[in-house]
Amino acid sequence: MIDLNIGRLIAQRYQLQELIGTGAMGQVYLANDLLLGGVPVAIKFLALSIQNNKIRVQERFEREAKTCALLGQKNIHIVRVMDYGVDEKSIPYYVMEYLQGESLSDVIRSQSLSLIRFLSFARQLCLGLQAAHEGIPVDGEICPIIHRDIKPSNVLVVPNPSFGELVKILDFGIAKLLQSDSSETNYYLGTWAYSSPEQIEGKELNNRSDIYSLGVMMFEMLTGKMPIQANTNSFGGWYKAHHFHPPRSFREINPLLEVPQELENLVMRCLAKKSSDRPQNISEILQTITSLEQLDSLAQPSTLCHKNLLSQLTSTPQNITEEECLNTDASSSELPSWPKNKPIADIVFPHPIRIHNQLTVALWVMLPKQEIEKRLQGTRYNQFLFLNAPHPMILWVTVLHSHEHTPKWLPYYLDLKSHQGIELARLLLETGCYKILLFARESPQRAFTYIQTEIASPQRQLLQQWITMSQRAVSTASPQFSRGLLKKELEKIKPQVIMKLAAVYKT
Ligand SMILES: Nc1ncnc2c1ncn2[C@@H]1O[C@H](COP(=O)(O)OP(=O)(O)OP(=O)(O)O)[C@@H](O)[C@H]1O
């Protein structure tokens, strides 16, 4: 059927190009903003005519559009609204940034999310919700905003060069300012399967209602299933389900599912029937998510790739200097060898290597062969600690961990007032990963194996901040002083890291 809207000009500015989708609340079109040279935008026409009850509805719509615009300005994880209006048929619409991505509902329908991906999505969702719950200034007062319809189809996952995947929350259009406007609390704005018990009862809502919906969504993201099912897909059915059916456990859905206990507990707390039993704010949820995410590099089984390495890395020029980087040639099939200017000893140092013409940081590690072998079935973890004063310095810690053996700590200090330190920090930030080249002390001619290691995006964000801060910093003591302080700090956090490693990787 021909869509007569295609080609239509809205507000003498936006030309409709194609229908992107239709939801319960209206239709979304891709359009070109002719005023800005044709940049693509998305326009949502609400399934609501403001002809009846005109002034009240128009006022409400305008207020919501403004709220949404302010929120989008405040946080990158909320879709940006640039304009709004009412068309000639009295249909309200709002204009958003056009996001070329996939709805989270499609993402989780087509594949299960890895733990790392889940944590990254959850963190971004929390950051968006946190900004909304913290509120925006309206008429000189800070008003918290509740979304009221958190569900996967209201979340878009957009590929992004800096974030990997950027998560954005849509449809804050139905969120209302938390004002004592009791005449509005009778509206039912939500989706039954994700609604909190208090929402389905029509009560006044606060941030903990969104936390319940987030709990339903996190459960679905992790298991692919809903935590609570209604006997009938009706208001009554869902009322009963949300009030009286306990959520299913992860094990009930899939006994093989490997989710850290801490995360399952968090999701279950979000799903508490009584709002006072849930996390009281998004910051509480974020704390757990980010602490698990900091371990995300260990959340993946370590990729100890003997075979793949052969096709990627090649022999080291025998005399590499600190200034030149190791060039590898994909056609050769040899592993790098230990630089001649380094002692045959258990040492760790970073040095960039070039793989397929791309510069990557490598951590060169020498250990007794037995020590390497013990950890071949293990995991790895990394963390960065920073001191801006008295001398800007990063402690970059890599841990090789396996259940049966003590963790191997591989610390390295990056002096941010030295050219080498700053360049390495920048390269780690840009590439978001590094290789650990493991050399056996008994046979240093060739690397024994290597491990690919990712740097979690919160850590990358911190690296970025630290590099900027350190440029402005004035050193007031010797680098050794900061090294000593960071070393002490590492000793303090070691037991915590070991505990988390053990908890996440319980068998
Ligand atoms: N800013 C945007 N850029 C690109 N696509 C968008 C944008 N906003 C919405 N969409 C897409 O348009 C489609 C319709 O969205 P809409 O929010 O109206 O419906 P829904 O979320 O599927 O249902 P509901 O109305 O129940 O929330 C969805 O596929 C959504 O991903």
Coordinates of C-alpha atoms and ligand atoms in Angstrom, one line a residue:
M1 CA 0.0 0.0 0.0
I2 CA 1.3 3.4 -0.9
D3 CA 2.1 5.6 2.1
L4 CA 0.7 9.0 1.3
N5 CA 2.9 10.5 4.0
I6 CA 6.1 9.9 2.0
G7 CA 7.4 13.2 0.6
R8 CA 5.1 15.2 2.9
L9 CA 6.7 18.4 4.3
I10 CA 6.3 19.0 8.0
A11 CA 6.7 22.5 9.4
Q12 CA 8.1 23.5 6.0
R13 CA 11.3 21.8 7.1
Y14 CA 11.1 18.1 7.5
Q15 CA 10.5 15.9 4.5
L16 CA 9.2 12.4 5.3
Q17 CA 11.2 9.7 3.6
E18 CA 10.0 6.4 5.0
L19 CA 8.1 4.8 7.8
I20 CA 10.5 3.2 10.3
G21 CA 8.0 1.6 12.5
T22 CA 4.6 1.8 14.2
G23 CA 4.2 1.3 17.9
A24 CA 1.3 1.6 20.4
M25 CA 2.0 5.3 20.8
G26 CA 2.4 6.3 17.2
Q27 CA 4.4 6.1 14.0
V28 CA 8.0 6.9 13.5
Y29 CA 9.3 8.3 10.1
L30 CA 12.7 8.9 8.8
A31 CA 12.8 12.4 7.4
N32 CA 15.3 14.9 6.0
D33 CA 15.7 18.3 7.7
L34 CA 15.8 20.5 4.6
L35 CA 16.8 23.6 6.7
L36 CA 20.0 21.8 7.7
G37 CA 20.9 20.6 4.2
G38 CA 18.9 17.3 4.5
V39 CA 20.4 15.8 7.6
P40 CA 18.3 12.7 8.6
V41 CA 16.0 13.0 11.6
A42 CA 13.4 10.7 13.1
I43 CA 9.9 12.1 13.6
K44 CA 7.4 10.5 15.9
F45 CA 3.7 11.2 15.3
L46 CA 1.8 10.4 18.4
A47 CA -1.4 8.3 18.2
L48 CA -3.3 11.1 19.8
S49 CA -5.3 13.9 18.4
I50 CA -5.3 17.1 20.3
Q51 CA -8.6 18.2 18.8
N52 CA -10.6 17.1 21.8
N53 CA -9.6 18.6 25.1
K54 CA -7.3 20.6 23.0
I55 CA -5.6 23.0 25.4
R56 CA -5.0 20.5 28.2
V57 CA -3.5 17.8 25.8
Q58 CA -1.5 20.3 23.9
E59 CA 0.0 21.7 27.1
R60 CA 0.8 18.3 28.3
F61 CA 2.4 17.3 25.1
E62 CA 4.5 20.5 24.9
R63 CA 5.7 20.0 28.4
E64 CA 6.7 16.4 27.7
A65 CA 8.5 17.3 24.5
K66 CA 10.4 20.0 26.3
T67 CA 11.2 17.7 29.2
C68 CA 12.5 15.2 26.7
A69 CA 14.6 17.8 24.8
L70 CA 16.2 18.9 28.1
L71 CA 16.9 15.3 29.2
G72 CA 18.5 14.4 25.8
Q73 CA 20.8 17.4 26.3
K74 CA 21.7 16.1 29.7
N75 CA 22.7 12.6 28.9
I76 CA 24.0 10.8 25.9
H77 CA 22.0 7.7 26.8
I78 CA 18.7 9.4 26.2
V79 CA 17.6 10.1 22.6
R80 CA 18.0 13.7 21.7
V81 CA 14.8 15.6 20.8
M82 CA 15.4 18.7 18.7
D83 CA 11.9 20.0 17.9
Y84 CA 8.3 19.4 18.3
G85 CA 5.0 20.6 16.9
V86 CA 1.4 19.8 15.9
D87 CA 0.8 19.1 12.2
E88 CA -2.1 20.4 10.1
K89 CA -4.3 17.4 11.2
S90 CA -3.7 18.3 14.8
I91 CA -1.4 15.3 15.4
P92 CA 1.4 16.2 17.8
Y93 CA 4.9 15.1 16.7
Y94 CA 8.4 15.4 17.9
V95 CA 11.7 15.4 16.0
M96 CA 14.6 13.3 17.3
E97 CA 18.1 12.5 16.2
Y98 CA 18.0 9.6 13.8
L99 CA 19.7 6.6 15.2
Q100 CA 20.9 3.9 12.9
G101 CA 20.7 1.0 15.2
E102 CA 18.8 -2.0 16.3
S103 CA 16.1 -2.1 18.9
L104 CA 17.2 -4.0 22.1
S105 CA 14.2 -6.2 21.7
D106 CA 15.5 -7.3 18.2
V107 CA 19.0 -7.7 19.6
I108 CA 17.9 -10.1 22.4
R109 CA 15.4 -11.9 20.2
S110 CA 18.2 -12.9 17.7
Q111 CA 21.0 -13.8 20.1
S112 CA 21.8 -14.2 23.8
L113 CA 23.9 -11.4 25.3
S114 CA 27.4 -12.2 26.6
L115 CA 28.0 -11.1 30.2
I116 CA 30.3 -8.3 29.0
R117 CA 27.8 -7.0 26.5
F118 CA 25.0 -7.2 29.1
L119 CA 27.1 -5.2 31.6
S120 CA 27.9 -2.5 29.1
F121 CA 24.2 -2.2 28.0
A122 CA 23.0 -2.2 31.6
R123 CA 25.5 0.4 32.7
Q124 CA 24.5 2.8 29.9
L125 CA 20.8 2.2 30.6
C126 CA 21.5 3.0 34.3
L127 CA 23.4 6.2 33.4
G128 CA 20.4 7.4 31.3
L129 CA 17.9 6.6 33.9
Q130 CA 20.0 8.1 36.7
A131 CA 20.1 11.4 34.8
A132 CA 16.3 11.3 34.4
H133 CA 15.7 10.4 38.1
E134 CA 18.1 13.1 39.3
G135 CA 15.8 15.5 37.4
I136 CA 16.0 18.6 35.4
P137 CA 15.2 22.2 36.3
V138 CA 11.7 23.2 35.5
D139 CA 10.6 26.7 36.6
G140 CA 13.5 26.9 38.9
E141 CA 12.8 23.6 40.6
I142 CA 14.6 20.3 40.0
C143 CA 11.9 17.7 38.9
P144 CA 12.8 14.1 38.8
I145 CA 11.5 12.3 35.7
I146 CA 10.2 8.7 35.7
H147 CA 10.2 6.9 32.4
R148 CA 7.2 4.7 33.1
D149 CA 7.7 2.5 30.1
I150 CA 11.1 0.9 30.3
K151 CA 11.2 -2.1 28.0
P152 CA 13.6 -3.5 25.3
S153 CA 11.6 -1.9 22.4
N154 CA 12.2 1.5 23.9
V155 CA 16.0 1.0 23.8
L156 CA 18.1 1.4 20.7
V157 CA 21.6 -0.1 20.3
V158 CA 23.7 2.0 18.0
P159 CA 27.2 1.1 16.7
N160 CA 29.5 3.9 17.7
P161 CA 33.3 4.2 17.1
S162 CA 34.1 5.5 20.6
F163 CA 31.6 3.4 22.7
G164 CA 31.6 0.2 20.6
E165 CA 27.8 0.1 21.1
L166 CA 25.9 3.1 22.3
V167 CA 22.7 2.4 24.2
K168 CA 19.9 5.1 24.0
I169 CA 16.6 5.2 25.8
L170 CA 13.6 6.3 23.7
D171 CA 10.2 7.5 24.5
F172 CA 10.7 9.7 27.5
G173 CA 7.8 11.4 25.8
I174 CA 5.4 9.6 28.1
A175 CA 7.5 10.3 31.2
K176 CA 5.8 13.0 33.2
L177 CA 7.2 15.5 35.5
L178 CA 6.8 14.3 39.1
Q179 CA 4.5 17.1 40.1
S180 CA 1.6 16.9 42.4
D181 CA -0.8 17.1 39.4
S182 CA -3.2 14.4 40.7
S183 CA -5.5 14.8 37.7
E184 CA -2.8 13.1 35.6
T185 CA -2.1 10.1 37.8
N186 CA -5.1 8.2 36.5
Y187 CA -3.5 7.7 33.1
Y188 CA -2.2 4.2 32.6
L189 CA 1.1 4.7 30.7
G190 CA 3.1 1.6 30.5
T191 CA 3.3 -2.0 29.2
W192 CA 1.8 -4.6 31.4
A193 CA 4.6 -7.2 31.2
Y194 CA 7.1 -4.6 32.5
S195 CA 4.9 -2.6 34.9
S196 CA 5.6 -2.5 38.6
P197 CA 2.9 -3.6 41.0
E198 CA 2.3 0.0 42.0
Q199 CA 2.1 1.1 38.4
I200 CA -0.5 -1.5 37.5
E201 CA -2.5 -0.4 40.5
G202 CA -2.5 3.2 39.2
K203 CA -0.6 4.6 42.1
E204 CA 1.6 7.6 42.0
L205 CA 5.1 6.5 40.9
N206 CA 8.6 7.2 41.8
N207 CA 12.0 6.1 40.6
R208 CA 11.6 2.6 42.1
S209 CA 8.9 1.8 39.6
D210 CA 11.4 2.3 36.7
I211 CA 13.8 0.1 38.8
Y212 CA 11.2 -2.7 38.7
S213 CA 10.8 -2.4 35.0
L214 CA 14.6 -2.3 34.6
G215 CA 14.7 -5.6 36.6
V216 CA 12.2 -7.2 34.2
M217 CA 14.3 -6.1 31.3
M218 CA 17.6 -7.1 32.8
F219 CA 16.2 -10.6 33.5
E220 CA 15.1 -10.8 29.9
M221 CA 18.4 -9.6 28.6
L222 CA 20.3 -12.2 30.6
T223 CA 17.9 -15.2 30.1
G224 CA 15.9 -14.4 27.0
K225 CA 12.7 -15.0 29.0
M226 CA 10.4 -13.1 31.3
P227 CA 10.7 -13.4 35.0
I228 CA 7.0 -13.4 35.6
Q229 CA 4.3 -14.7 33.4
A230 CA 0.6 -13.9 33.5
N231 CA -2.1 -16.6 33.1
T232 CA -3.9 -14.4 30.6
N233 CA -2.5 -11.4 28.7
S234 CA -5.0 -9.0 30.3
F235 CA -4.9 -6.3 32.8
G236 CA -6.3 -8.7 35.5
G237 CA -3.8 -11.4 34.6
W238 CA -0.8 -9.1 34.8
Y239 CA -2.2 -7.4 38.0
K240 CA -2.2 -10.8 39.7
A241 CA 1.2 -11.8 38.2
H242 CA 3.1 -8.7 39.3
H243 CA 1.5 -8.7 42.8
F244 CA 1.6 -12.4 43.7
H245 CA 3.8 -14.5 41.3
P246 CA 7.4 -14.7 42.5
P247 CA 10.0 -14.2 39.8
R248 CA 11.5 -17.4 38.3
S249 CA 15.1 -18.1 39.2
F250 CA 17.8 -18.0 36.5
R251 CA 18.4 -21.7 37.1
E252 CA 14.8 -22.5 36.5
I253 CA 15.1 -20.9 33.0
N254 CA 18.4 -22.4 32.1
P255 CA 20.5 -24.6 34.5
L256 CA 23.6 -24.0 32.4
L257 CA 23.4 -20.2 32.5
E258 CA 26.5 -18.7 34.0
V259 CA 25.6 -15.5 35.7
P260 CA 27.5 -14.2 38.7
Q261 CA 25.4 -14.7 41.9
E262 CA 25.9 -11.0 42.7
L263 CA 24.2 -10.1 39.4
E264 CA 21.3 -12.5 39.9
N265 CA 20.7 -11.1 43.4
L266 CA 20.7 -7.6 42.0
V267 CA 18.1 -8.4 39.4
M268 CA 15.9 -10.2 42.0
R269 CA 16.1 -7.2 44.3
C270 CA 14.9 -4.9 41.5
L271 CA 11.9 -7.3 41.1
A272 CA 10.8 -7.1 44.7
K273 CA 7.0 -6.6 45.0
K274 CA 7.4 -3.9 47.6
S275 CA 9.3 -0.9 46.3
S276 CA 11.0 -0.5 49.7
D277 CA 12.7 -3.9 49.2
R278 CA 14.2 -2.8 45.8
P279 CA 17.5 -0.9 45.3
Q280 CA 16.5 2.6 46.4
N281 CA 18.1 4.4 43.5
I282 CA 19.9 3.7 40.2
S283 CA 23.3 4.5 41.8
E284 CA 23.0 1.4 43.9
I285 CA 22.5 -0.7 40.7
L286 CA 25.3 1.1 38.9
Q287 CA 27.7 0.3 41.7
T288 CA 27.2 -3.5 41.3
I289 CA 27.2 -3.3 37.5
T290 CA 30.4 -1.2 37.3
S291 CA 32.3 -3.4 39.8
L292 CA 31.4 -6.5 37.8
E293 CA 32.3 -4.7 34.6
Q294 CA 35.7 -3.8 35.9
L295 CA 36.2 -7.5 36.0
D296 CA 34.9 -7.8 32.5
S297 CA 38.1 -8.5 30.9
L298 CA 38.3 -11.6 33.1
A299 CA 34.7 -12.3 32.5
Q300 CA 35.7 -13.7 29.1
P301 CA 37.6 -17.0 29.2
S302 CA 41.1 -16.1 28.3
T303 CA 41.9 -16.4 24.7
L304 CA 45.2 -18.3 24.8
C305 CA 45.6 -18.7 21.1
H306 CA 48.6 -20.6 20.1
K307 CA 47.5 -21.3 16.6
N308 CA 45.9 -18.0 15.8
L309 CA 49.0 -16.3 17.0
L310 CA 51.1 -18.0 14.3
S311 CA 49.2 -16.2 11.6
Q312 CA 49.3 -12.9 13.3
L313 CA 52.7 -12.4 15.0
T314 CA 56.1 -12.9 13.6
S315 CA 59.7 -12.8 14.7
T316 CA 61.1 -9.8 16.5
P317 CA 64.0 -8.0 15.1
Q318 CA 66.8 -9.1 17.4
N319 CA 67.7 -5.8 18.7
I320 CA 64.6 -3.8 19.4
T321 CA 65.1 -0.5 21.1
E322 CA 62.7 1.3 23.3
E323 CA 62.1 3.8 20.5
E324 CA 61.2 1.5 17.6
C325 CA 58.3 -0.8 17.6
L326 CA 58.2 -4.4 16.6
N327 CA 57.0 -4.8 13.1
T328 CA 55.3 -8.1 12.3
D329 CA 54.6 -9.5 9.0
A330 CA 51.5 -11.6 8.5
S331 CA 53.1 -13.8 6.0
S332 CA 55.7 -15.1 8.4
S333 CA 54.6 -17.7 10.9
E334 CA 57.0 -17.1 13.7
L335 CA 56.3 -15.9 17.2
P336 CA 58.2 -12.8 18.5
S337 CA 61.5 -13.5 20.3
W338 CA 62.7 -12.0 23.5
P339 CA 64.7 -8.7 22.7
K340 CA 68.4 -9.2 23.1
N341 CA 68.8 -6.1 25.1
K342 CA 66.5 -7.4 27.9
P343 CA 67.8 -9.8 30.6
I344 CA 66.6 -13.4 30.7
A345 CA 64.7 -12.9 34.0
D346 CA 61.1 -12.8 35.3
I347 CA 60.3 -9.2 34.2
V348 CA 57.4 -7.4 32.6
F349 CA 57.6 -4.4 30.2
P350 CA 55.3 -2.9 27.6
H351 CA 56.4 -2.3 24.1
P352 CA 54.2 -1.7 21.0
I353 CA 54.0 -4.2 18.2
R354 CA 52.6 -3.8 14.8
I355 CA 50.1 -6.4 13.6
H356 CA 48.7 -6.2 10.2
N357 CA 50.0 -2.7 10.0
Q358 CA 48.2 -1.7 13.2
L359 CA 50.0 -0.5 16.3
T360 CA 49.0 -2.3 19.5
V361 CA 50.5 -2.3 22.9
A362 CA 52.0 -5.6 24.0
L363 CA 53.0 -6.5 27.5
W364 CA 56.2 -8.6 27.3
V365 CA 56.3 -11.1 30.2
M366 CA 58.9 -13.7 31.1
L367 CA 58.1 -16.4 33.5
P368 CA 59.2 -20.0 34.2
K369 CA 57.5 -22.3 31.6
Q370 CA 55.7 -24.1 34.4
E371 CA 54.1 -20.9 35.6
I372 CA 52.8 -20.1 32.2
E373 CA 51.4 -23.6 31.7
K374 CA 49.6 -23.5 35.0
R375 CA 47.6 -20.5 33.8
L376 CA 46.8 -21.6 30.3
Q377 CA 43.2 -22.6 31.3
G378 CA 42.8 -19.4 33.4
T379 CA 41.4 -16.0 32.9
R380 CA 42.9 -12.6 33.0
Y381 CA 41.9 -9.3 34.6
N382 CA 43.2 -5.8 34.3
Q383 CA 42.8 -2.6 36.3
F384 CA 44.3 0.8 36.2
L385 CA 45.1 2.9 39.3
F386 CA 46.0 6.6 39.0
L387 CA 47.7 9.3 41.1
N388 CA 47.8 12.8 39.8
A389 CA 50.0 14.2 42.6
P390 CA 52.7 14.4 43.7
H391 CA 53.7 13.0 40.3
P392 CA 51.1 11.8 37.7
M393 CA 51.4 8.1 37.3
I394 CA 49.3 5.2 36.3
L395 CA 49.7 1.7 37.8
W396 CA 48.6 -0.8 35.1
V397 CA 47.9 -4.1 36.6
T398 CA 47.3 -7.4 34.7
V399 CA 46.4 -10.5 36.6
L400 CA 46.6 -14.0 35.3
H401 CA 44.3 -16.2 37.3
S402 CA 43.3 -19.8 37.4
H403 CA 41.3 -21.7 40.0
E404 CA 44.0 -24.0 41.2
H405 CA 46.9 -21.5 41.4
T406 CA 47.7 -18.2 43.0
P407 CA 47.1 -15.2 40.8
K408 CA 50.1 -13.9 38.9
W409 CA 50.2 -10.1 39.3
L410 CA 51.9 -8.2 36.4
P411 CA 52.2 -4.6 37.4
Y412 CA 53.7 -1.8 35.3
Y413 CA 53.9 1.9 36.0
L414 CA 53.2 4.5 33.3
D415 CA 54.9 7.8 34.1
L416 CA 52.6 10.4 32.6
K417 CA 55.3 13.0 32.6
S418 CA 57.4 10.8 30.3
H419 CA 57.0 10.6 26.6
Q420 CA 57.0 6.8 26.6
G421 CA 54.4 6.6 29.5
I422 CA 52.0 9.1 27.8
E423 CA 52.3 7.4 24.4
L424 CA 51.6 4.0 25.8
A425 CA 48.6 5.3 27.8
R426 CA 47.3 6.9 24.6
L427 CA 47.7 3.8 22.6
L428 CA 45.9 1.7 25.2
L429 CA 43.1 4.2 25.2
E430 CA 42.8 4.3 21.4
T431 CA 43.0 0.5 20.8
G432 CA 41.1 -0.5 23.9
C433 CA 43.1 -3.7 24.1
Y434 CA 46.6 -5.1 24.5
K435 CA 48.4 -8.4 24.0
I436 CA 50.2 -10.2 26.7
L437 CA 53.2 -12.0 25.2
L438 CA 54.3 -14.8 27.4
F439 CA 57.9 -16.0 27.2
A440 CA 59.2 -19.1 28.9
R441 CA 62.5 -18.4 30.7
E442 CA 63.8 -21.8 29.6
S443 CA 63.3 -21.0 25.9
P444 CA 63.2 -17.3 25.3
Q445 CA 63.8 -17.6 21.5
R446 CA 60.1 -17.5 20.8
A447 CA 57.1 -16.3 22.7
F448 CA 55.4 -19.3 24.2
T449 CA 51.9 -17.9 23.7
Y450 CA 49.9 -14.7 23.9
I451 CA 46.7 -13.5 25.4
Q452 CA 44.4 -10.9 23.9
T453 CA 43.1 -8.6 26.6
E454 CA 40.3 -6.0 26.4
I455 CA 40.1 -2.8 28.4
A456 CA 36.6 -2.2 29.7
S457 CA 35.0 1.0 28.4
P458 CA 34.7 2.7 31.9
Q459 CA 38.4 2.1 32.3
R460 CA 39.0 3.7 28.9
Q461 CA 37.0 6.7 30.0
L462 CA 39.1 7.0 33.1
L463 CA 42.3 6.7 31.0
Q464 CA 41.1 9.6 28.9
Q465 CA 40.4 11.7 32.0
W466 CA 43.7 10.9 33.6
I467 CA 45.7 11.7 30.4
T468 CA 44.0 15.1 30.3
M469 CA 44.5 15.7 34.0
S470 CA 48.1 14.8 34.0
Q471 CA 48.9 17.2 31.2
R472 CA 47.8 20.0 33.5
A473 CA 49.5 18.6 36.6
V474 CA 52.7 19.9 38.0
S475 CA 55.0 17.2 39.4
T476 CA 56.0 18.1 43.0
A477 CA 58.0 14.9 43.9
S478 CA 60.0 12.2 42.2
P479 CA 58.2 9.5 40.1
Q480 CA 59.4 7.0 42.7
F481 CA 57.3 8.6 45.3
S482 CA 54.0 8.1 43.4
R483 CA 55.1 4.6 42.5
G484 CA 55.5 3.8 46.1
L485 CA 52.0 5.1 46.9
L486 CA 50.4 3.2 44.1
K487 CA 52.2 0.0 45.1
K488 CA 50.7 0.3 48.6
E489 CA 47.2 1.0 47.0
L490 CA 47.6 -2.2 44.9
E491 CA 48.4 -4.2 48.0
K492 CA 45.2 -2.9 49.6
I493 CA 42.9 -3.9 46.7
K494 CA 44.5 -7.3 46.0
P495 CA 42.3 -9.2 48.5
Q496 CA 39.2 -7.6 47.0
V497 CA 40.3 -8.5 43.4
I498 CA 41.0 -12.1 44.5
M499 CA 37.6 -12.4 46.1
K500 CA 35.8 -11.1 43.0
L501 CA 37.8 -13.3 40.7
A502 CA 36.9 -16.3 42.9
A503 CA 33.2 -15.2 43.0
V504 CA 32.8 -14.6 39.3
Y505 CA 34.6 -17.7 38.3
K506 CA 33.2 -20.1 40.8
T507 CA 32.8 -23.5 39.1
Ligands
LIG1 N1 15.2 8.2 16.9 C1 15.0 7.1 16.3 N2 15.8 6.8 15.3 C2 15.7 5.6 14.6 N3 14.7 4.7 14.8 C3 13.8 5.0 15.8 C4 13.9 6.2 16.6 N4 12.9 6.3 17.4 C5 12.1 5.1 17.2 N5 12.7 4.4 16.3 C6 12.2 3.1 15.8 O1 10.9 3.3 15.3 C7 10.1 2.1 15.6 C8 8.8 2.5 16.2 O2 9.1 3.1 17.5 P1 8.0 3.3 18.6 O3 8.7 3.8 19.8 O4 6.9 4.1 18.1 O5 7.4 1.9 18.8 P2 7.7 0.7 19.8 O6 8.7 1.0 20.7 O7 7.9 -0.5 18.9 O8 6.3 0.4 20.5 P3 5.7 1.3 21.7 O9 4.9 2.4 21.1 O10 4.8 0.3 22.4 O11 6.7 1.8 22.6 C9 10.9 1.2 16.4 O12 11.5 0.2 15.5 C10 12.0 2.1 16.9 O13 13.2 1.3 17.1

